[in-house]
């Protein structure tokens, strides 16, 4: 009786600690340092990751009622596949919408301004540096070449995809831990019956 209750409490502690570790990881894991004209970007990213991880915590409440291995296996697989898809999309968008400058990834826009410095550089030097070196022309300020609206739009897209990455990874970790716990309980019951 006491052992069964201890197992149930241990399961809840394990899931809760996984959830807390995900929340803590949202603040400890270094986020990309992007150039931003507004100071709220870093705060919004950390707050969004916290909210996404807190939402994943609702899986713990779901796990208290649903003890079917098949359900948790399906959830684990779905979370994993969605996470891989969103992470690949995030990585693609990050490569397309950022340029390196002095150890930072700076979000760029998708629309160039009318008098952009790239055309001026190409006319005066006869060539345009490769993509990874173009931020040197701007001295790290993307607003010298791209419209502010397009920079903000790309920044919002990247932040949303980052939130989804954290949400889906936390969901996968929680559902997979629950799956392992349920498998462990199932096979202990079978061993005890034999």
PDB file of C-alpha atoms in Angstrom:
ATOM      1  CA  UNK A   1       0.000   0.000   0.000  1.00  0.00           C
ATOM      2  CA  UNK A   2       2.710   2.433   1.024  1.00  0.00           C
ATOM      3  CA  UNK A   3       4.900   1.314  -1.884  1.00  0.00           C
ATOM      4  CA  UNK A   4       2.108   1.898  -4.406  1.00  0.00           C
ATOM      5  CA  UNK A   5       1.436   5.353  -3.020  1.00  0.00           C
ATOM      6  CA  UNK A   6       5.164   6.115  -3.119  1.00  0.00           C
ATOM      7  CA  UNK A   7       5.277   5.053  -6.786  1.00  0.00           C
ATOM      8  CA  UNK A   8       2.393   7.381  -7.605  1.00  0.00           C
ATOM      9  CA  UNK A   9       4.015  10.292  -5.763  1.00  0.00           C
ATOM     10  CA  UNK A  10       7.348   9.533  -7.451  1.00  0.00           C
ATOM     11  CA  UNK A  11       5.671   9.703 -10.856  1.00  0.00           C
ATOM     12  CA  UNK A  12       4.182  13.103 -10.071  1.00  0.00           C
ATOM     13  CA  UNK A  13       7.511  14.374  -8.732  1.00  0.00           C
ATOM     14  CA  UNK A  14       9.310  13.172 -11.870  1.00  0.00           C
ATOM     15  CA  UNK A  15       6.847  14.865 -14.204  1.00  0.00           C
ATOM     16  CA  UNK A  16       6.806  18.040 -12.135  1.00  0.00           C
ATOM     17  CA  UNK A  17      10.602  18.188 -12.008  1.00  0.00           C
ATOM     18  CA  UNK A  18      10.743  17.733 -15.790  1.00  0.00           C
ATOM     19  CA  UNK A  19       8.329  20.608 -16.190  1.00  0.00           C
ATOM     20  CA  UNK A  20      10.277  22.812 -13.773  1.00  0.00           C
ATOM     21  CA  UNK A  21      13.537  21.940 -15.545  1.00  0.00           C
ATOM     22  CA  UNK A  22      11.949  22.992 -18.845  1.00  0.00           C
ATOM     23  CA  UNK A  23      10.885  26.328 -17.372  1.00  0.00           C
ATOM     24  CA  UNK A  24      14.287  26.884 -15.790  1.00  0.00           C
ATOM     25  CA  UNK A  25      15.971  25.892 -19.043  1.00  0.00           C
ATOM     26  CA  UNK A  26      14.000  28.566 -20.839  1.00  0.00           C
ATOM     27  CA  UNK A  27      15.866  31.173 -18.804  1.00  0.00           C
ATOM     28  CA  UNK A  28      19.240  29.437 -18.619  1.00  0.00           C
ATOM     29  CA  UNK A  29      19.596  28.296 -22.243  1.00  0.00           C
ATOM     30  CA  UNK A  30      21.196  31.162 -24.136  1.00  0.00           C
ATOM     31  CA  UNK A  31      18.848  32.584 -26.712  1.00  0.00           C
ATOM     32  CA  UNK A  32      20.167  34.085 -29.929  1.00  0.00           C
ATOM     33  CA  UNK A  33      21.448  37.607 -29.394  1.00  0.00           C
ATOM     34  CA  UNK A  34      19.832  39.577 -32.146  1.00  0.00           C
ATOM     35  CA  UNK A  35      20.301  43.241 -32.797  1.00  0.00           C
ATOM     36  CA  UNK A  36      17.079  45.025 -31.927  1.00  0.00           C
ATOM     37  CA  UNK A  37      16.121  48.667 -31.961  1.00  0.00           C
ATOM     38  CA  UNK A  38      13.644  47.986 -29.168  1.00  0.00           C
ATOM     39  CA  UNK A  39      14.864  46.665 -25.835  1.00  0.00           C
ATOM     40  CA  UNK A  40      11.817  44.432 -25.336  1.00  0.00           C
ATOM     41  CA  UNK A  41      12.864  41.706 -27.787  1.00  0.00           C
ATOM     42  CA  UNK A  42      15.016  39.711 -25.342  1.00  0.00           C
ATOM     43  CA  UNK A  43      12.358  40.000 -22.623  1.00  0.00           C
ATOM     44  CA  UNK A  44       9.593  38.954 -25.038  1.00  0.00           C
ATOM     45  CA  UNK A  45      11.578  35.916 -26.140  1.00  0.00           C
ATOM     46  CA  UNK A  46      12.219  34.765 -22.572  1.00  0.00           C
ATOM     47  CA  UNK A  47       8.646  35.492 -21.486  1.00  0.00           C
ATOM     48  CA  UNK A  48       7.247  33.677 -24.513  1.00  0.00           C
ATOM     49  CA  UNK A  49       9.414  30.646 -23.839  1.00  0.00           C
ATOM     50  CA  UNK A  50       8.236  30.671 -20.222  1.00  0.00           C
ATOM     51  CA  UNK A  51       4.573  30.799 -21.330  1.00  0.00           C
ATOM     52  CA  UNK A  52       5.121  28.028 -23.884  1.00  0.00           C
ATOM     53  CA  UNK A  53       6.716  25.815 -21.246  1.00  0.00           C
ATOM     54  CA  UNK A  54       3.970  26.610 -18.745  1.00  0.00           C
ATOM     55  CA  UNK A  55       1.390  25.546 -21.340  1.00  0.00           C
ATOM     56  CA  UNK A  56       3.255  22.275 -21.766  1.00  0.00           C
ATOM     57  CA  UNK A  57       2.812  21.788 -18.026  1.00  0.00           C
ATOM     58  CA  UNK A  58      -0.867  21.103 -18.613  1.00  0.00           C
ATOM     59  CA  UNK A  59       0.243  17.705 -19.885  1.00  0.00           C
ATOM     60  CA  UNK A  60       0.999  16.831 -16.280  1.00  0.00           C
ATOM     61  CA  UNK A  61      -2.643  17.382 -15.377  1.00  0.00           C
ATOM     62  CA  UNK A  62      -3.645  15.290 -18.389  1.00  0.00           C
ATOM     63  CA  UNK A  63      -1.298  12.518 -17.260  1.00  0.00           C
ATOM     64  CA  UNK A  64      -3.010  12.190 -13.890  1.00  0.00           C
ATOM     65  CA  UNK A  65      -6.241  10.960 -15.517  1.00  0.00           C
ATOM     66  CA  UNK A  66      -4.972   9.168 -18.613  1.00  0.00           C
ATOM     67  CA  UNK A  67      -2.855   6.092 -17.974  1.00  0.00           C
ATOM     68  CA  UNK A  68      -2.992   4.502 -21.440  1.00  0.00           C
ATOM     69  CA  UNK A  69       0.419   3.653 -22.886  1.00  0.00           C
ATOM     70  CA  UNK A  70      -0.919   3.947 -26.431  1.00  0.00           C
ATOM     71  CA  UNK A  71      -2.078   7.537 -25.792  1.00  0.00           C
ATOM     72  CA  UNK A  72       1.319   8.620 -24.472  1.00  0.00           C
ATOM     73  CA  UNK A  73       3.175   6.809 -27.235  1.00  0.00           C
ATOM     74  CA  UNK A  74       1.067   8.617 -29.824  1.00  0.00           C
ATOM     75  CA  UNK A  75       1.536  11.964 -28.055  1.00  0.00           C
ATOM     76  CA  UNK A  76       5.302  11.438 -27.790  1.00  0.00           C
ATOM     77  CA  UNK A  77       5.570  10.632 -31.469  1.00  0.00           C
ATOM     78  CA  UNK A  78       3.356  13.558 -32.492  1.00  0.00           C
ATOM     79  CA  UNK A  79       5.282  16.027 -30.318  1.00  0.00           C
ATOM     80  CA  UNK A  80       8.597  14.707 -31.655  1.00  0.00           C
ATOM     81  CA  UNK A  81       7.542  14.960 -35.307  1.00  0.00           C
ATOM     82  CA  UNK A  82       6.072  18.445 -34.849  1.00  0.00           C
ATOM     83  CA  UNK A  83       9.180  19.571 -32.961  1.00  0.00           C
ATOM     84  CA  UNK A  84      11.508  18.315 -35.702  1.00  0.00           C
ATOM     85  CA  UNK A  85       9.385  20.043 -38.357  1.00  0.00           C
ATOM     86  CA  UNK A  86       9.183  23.360 -36.495  1.00  0.00           C
ATOM     87  CA  UNK A  87      12.880  23.246 -35.592  1.00  0.00           C
ATOM     88  CA  UNK A  88      13.843  22.661 -39.237  1.00  0.00           C
ATOM     89  CA  UNK A  89      11.573  25.542 -40.274  1.00  0.00           C
ATOM     90  CA  UNK A  90      13.030  27.773 -37.540  1.00  0.00           C
ATOM     91  CA  UNK A  91      16.566  26.902 -38.627  1.00  0.00           C
ATOM     92  CA  UNK A  92      15.734  27.641 -42.282  1.00  0.00           C
ATOM     93  CA  UNK A  93      14.067  30.974 -41.423  1.00  0.00           C
ATOM     94  CA  UNK A  94      16.928  31.918 -39.116  1.00  0.00           C
ATOM     95  CA  UNK A  95      19.481  31.294 -41.862  1.00  0.00           C
ATOM     96  CA  UNK A  96      17.376  33.240 -44.372  1.00  0.00           C
ATOM     97  CA  UNK A  97      16.469  36.164 -42.104  1.00  0.00           C
ATOM     98  CA  UNK A  98      19.686  36.810 -40.162  1.00  0.00           C
ATOM     99  CA  UNK A  99      23.204  37.866 -41.035  1.00  0.00           C
ATOM    100  CA  UNK A 100      26.267  37.488 -38.816  1.00  0.00           C
ATOM    101  CA  UNK A 101      28.012  40.556 -37.439  1.00  0.00           C
ATOM    102  CA  UNK A 102      30.648  40.482 -34.690  1.00  0.00           C
ATOM    103  CA  UNK A 103      29.515  37.210 -33.081  1.00  0.00           C
ATOM    104  CA  UNK A 104      25.825  38.182 -33.250  1.00  0.00           C
ATOM    105  CA  UNK A 105      23.049  37.108 -35.567  1.00  0.00           C
ATOM    106  CA  UNK A 106      21.218  40.213 -36.679  1.00  0.00           C
ATOM    107  CA  UNK A 107      17.670  39.978 -37.988  1.00  0.00           C
ATOM    108  CA  UNK A 108      17.360  41.492 -41.435  1.00  0.00           C
ATOM    109  CA  UNK A 109      14.320  42.460 -43.432  1.00  0.00           C
ATOM    110  CA  UNK A 110      12.897  41.115 -46.647  1.00  0.00           C
ATOM    111  CA  UNK A 111      12.339  44.497 -48.341  1.00  0.00           C
ATOM    112  CA  UNK A 112      15.256  46.771 -49.193  1.00  0.00           C
ATOM    113  CA  UNK A 113      14.877  50.536 -48.836  1.00  0.00           C
ATOM    114  CA  UNK A 114      15.051  52.723 -51.948  1.00  0.00           C
ATOM    115  CA  UNK A 115      18.624  53.985 -51.426  1.00  0.00           C
ATOM    116  CA  UNK A 116      20.169  50.856 -49.985  1.00  0.00           C
ATOM    117  CA  UNK A 117      23.932  50.809 -49.446  1.00  0.00           C
ATOM    118  CA  UNK A 118      24.382  47.519 -51.288  1.00  0.00           C
ATOM    119  CA  UNK A 119      23.669  49.126 -54.662  1.00  0.00           C
ATOM    120  CA  UNK A 120      26.011  52.002 -53.827  1.00  0.00           C
ATOM    121  CA  UNK A 121      28.762  49.578 -52.770  1.00  0.00           C
ATOM    122  CA  UNK A 122      28.350  47.514 -55.932  1.00  0.00           C
ATOM    123  CA  UNK A 123      28.501  50.602 -58.161  1.00  0.00           C
ATOM    124  CA  UNK A 124      31.619  51.984 -56.487  1.00  0.00           C
ATOM    125  CA  UNK A 125      33.557  48.710 -56.047  1.00  0.00           C
ATOM    126  CA  UNK A 126      32.215  46.653 -58.941  1.00  0.00           C
ATOM    127  CA  UNK A 127      31.237  43.691 -56.765  1.00  0.00           C
ATOM    128  CA  UNK A 128      29.066  42.818 -53.809  1.00  0.00           C
ATOM    129  CA  UNK A 129      30.552  40.792 -50.930  1.00  0.00           C
ATOM    130  CA  UNK A 130      29.094  37.390 -50.262  1.00  0.00           C
ATOM    131  CA  UNK A 131      25.970  37.223 -48.133  1.00  0.00           C
ATOM    132  CA  UNK A 132      27.693  36.539 -44.795  1.00  0.00           C
ATOM    133  CA  UNK A 133      29.882  39.637 -45.133  1.00  0.00           C
ATOM    134  CA  UNK A 134      27.220  42.131 -46.186  1.00  0.00           C
ATOM    135  CA  UNK A 135      26.460  43.265 -42.651  1.00  0.00           C
ATOM    136  CA  UNK A 136      29.980  44.757 -42.519  1.00  0.00           C
ATOM    137  CA  UNK A 137      28.838  47.335 -45.079  1.00  0.00           C
ATOM    138  CA  UNK A 138      26.035  48.378 -42.718  1.00  0.00           C
ATOM    139  CA  UNK A 139      28.181  48.288 -39.563  1.00  0.00           C
ATOM    140  CA  UNK A 140      25.608  46.032 -37.926  1.00  0.00           C
ATOM    141  CA  UNK A 141      22.566  48.258 -38.463  1.00  0.00           C
ATOM    142  CA  UNK A 142      19.989  46.472 -40.649  1.00  0.00           C
ATOM    143  CA  UNK A 143      17.755  49.562 -40.830  1.00  0.00           C
ATOM    144  CA  UNK A 144      20.300  51.150 -43.179  1.00  0.00           C
ATOM    145  CA  UNK A 145      19.324  48.639 -45.888  1.00  0.00           C
ATOM    146  CA  UNK A 146      15.946  47.079 -45.021  1.00  0.00           C
ATOM    147  CA  UNK A 147      12.611  48.579 -44.069  1.00  0.00           C
ATOM    148  CA  UNK A 148      11.813  48.567 -40.362  1.00  0.00           C
ATOM    149  CA  UNK A 149       8.464  46.840 -40.969  1.00  0.00           C
ATOM    150  CA  UNK A 150      10.104  43.916 -42.760  1.00  0.00           C
ATOM    151  CA  UNK A 151      12.711  43.586 -39.989  1.00  0.00           C
ATOM    152  CA  UNK A 152       9.994  43.544 -37.315  1.00  0.00           C
ATOM    153  CA  UNK A 153       7.965  41.027 -39.334  1.00  0.00           C
ATOM    154  CA  UNK A 154      10.932  38.660 -39.644  1.00  0.00           C
ATOM    155  CA  UNK A 155      11.758  39.090 -35.955  1.00  0.00           C
ATOM    156  CA  UNK A 156       8.178  38.196 -34.954  1.00  0.00           C
ATOM    157  CA  UNK A 157       8.206  35.123 -37.209  1.00  0.00           C
ATOM    158  CA  UNK A 158      11.459  33.907 -35.668  1.00  0.00           C
ATOM    159  CA  UNK A 159      10.251  34.515 -32.118  1.00  0.00           C
ATOM    160  CA  UNK A 160       6.988  32.637 -32.742  1.00  0.00           C
ATOM    161  CA  UNK A 161       8.869  29.677 -34.203  1.00  0.00           C
ATOM    162  CA  UNK A 162      11.241  29.696 -31.234  1.00  0.00           C
ATOM    163  CA  UNK A 163       8.249  29.644 -28.851  1.00  0.00           C
ATOM    164  CA  UNK A 164       6.801  26.684 -30.724  1.00  0.00           C
ATOM    165  CA  UNK A 165      10.149  24.870 -30.553  1.00  0.00           C
ATOM    166  CA  UNK A 166      10.225  25.231 -26.781  1.00  0.00           C
ATOM    167  CA  UNK A 167       6.561  24.273 -26.405  1.00  0.00           C
ATOM    168  CA  UNK A 168       6.868  21.148 -28.531  1.00  0.00           C
ATOM    169  CA  UNK A 169      10.175  20.054 -26.994  1.00  0.00           C
ATOM    170  CA  UNK A 170       8.755  20.432 -23.467  1.00  0.00           C
ATOM    171  CA  UNK A 171       5.627  18.531 -24.548  1.00  0.00           C
ATOM    172  CA  UNK A 172       7.766  15.745 -25.970  1.00  0.00           C
ATOM    173  CA  UNK A 173       9.923  15.488 -22.844  1.00  0.00           C
ATOM    174  CA  UNK A 174       6.903  15.340 -20.542  1.00  0.00           C
ATOM    175  CA  UNK A 175       4.949  12.838 -22.648  1.00  0.00           C
ATOM    176  CA  UNK A 176       8.013  10.631 -23.177  1.00  0.00           C
ATOM    177  CA  UNK A 177       8.797  10.607 -19.429  1.00  0.00           C
ATOM    178  CA  UNK A 178       5.193   9.638 -18.739  1.00  0.00           C
ATOM    179  CA  UNK A 179       5.427   6.869 -21.354  1.00  0.00           C
ATOM    180  CA  UNK A 180       8.554   5.469 -19.695  1.00  0.00           C
ATOM    181  CA  UNK A 181       6.901   5.562 -16.270  1.00  0.00           C
ATOM    182  CA  UNK A 182       3.799   3.754 -17.589  1.00  0.00           C
ATOM    183  CA  UNK A 183       5.916   1.090 -19.317  1.00  0.00           C
ATOM    184  CA  UNK A 184       7.887   0.595 -16.125  1.00  0.00           C
ATOM    185  CA  UNK A 185       4.678   0.159 -14.113  1.00  0.00           C
ATOM    186  CA  UNK A 186       3.221  -2.230 -16.698  1.00  0.00           C
ATOM    187  CA  UNK A 187       6.235  -4.531 -16.733  1.00  0.00           C
ATOM    188  CA  UNK A 188       6.601  -4.476 -12.942  1.00  0.00           C
ATOM    189  CA  UNK A 189       2.992  -5.644 -12.661  1.00  0.00           C
ATOM    190  CA  UNK A 190       3.674  -8.454 -15.165  1.00  0.00           C
ATOM    191  CA  UNK A 191       6.791  -9.539 -13.263  1.00  0.00           C
ATOM    192  CA  UNK A 192       4.927  -9.503  -9.940  1.00  0.00           C
ATOM    193  CA  UNK A 193       2.113 -11.633 -11.439  1.00  0.00           C
ATOM    194  CA  UNK A 194       4.570 -14.281 -12.655  1.00  0.00           C
TER     195      UNK A 194
END
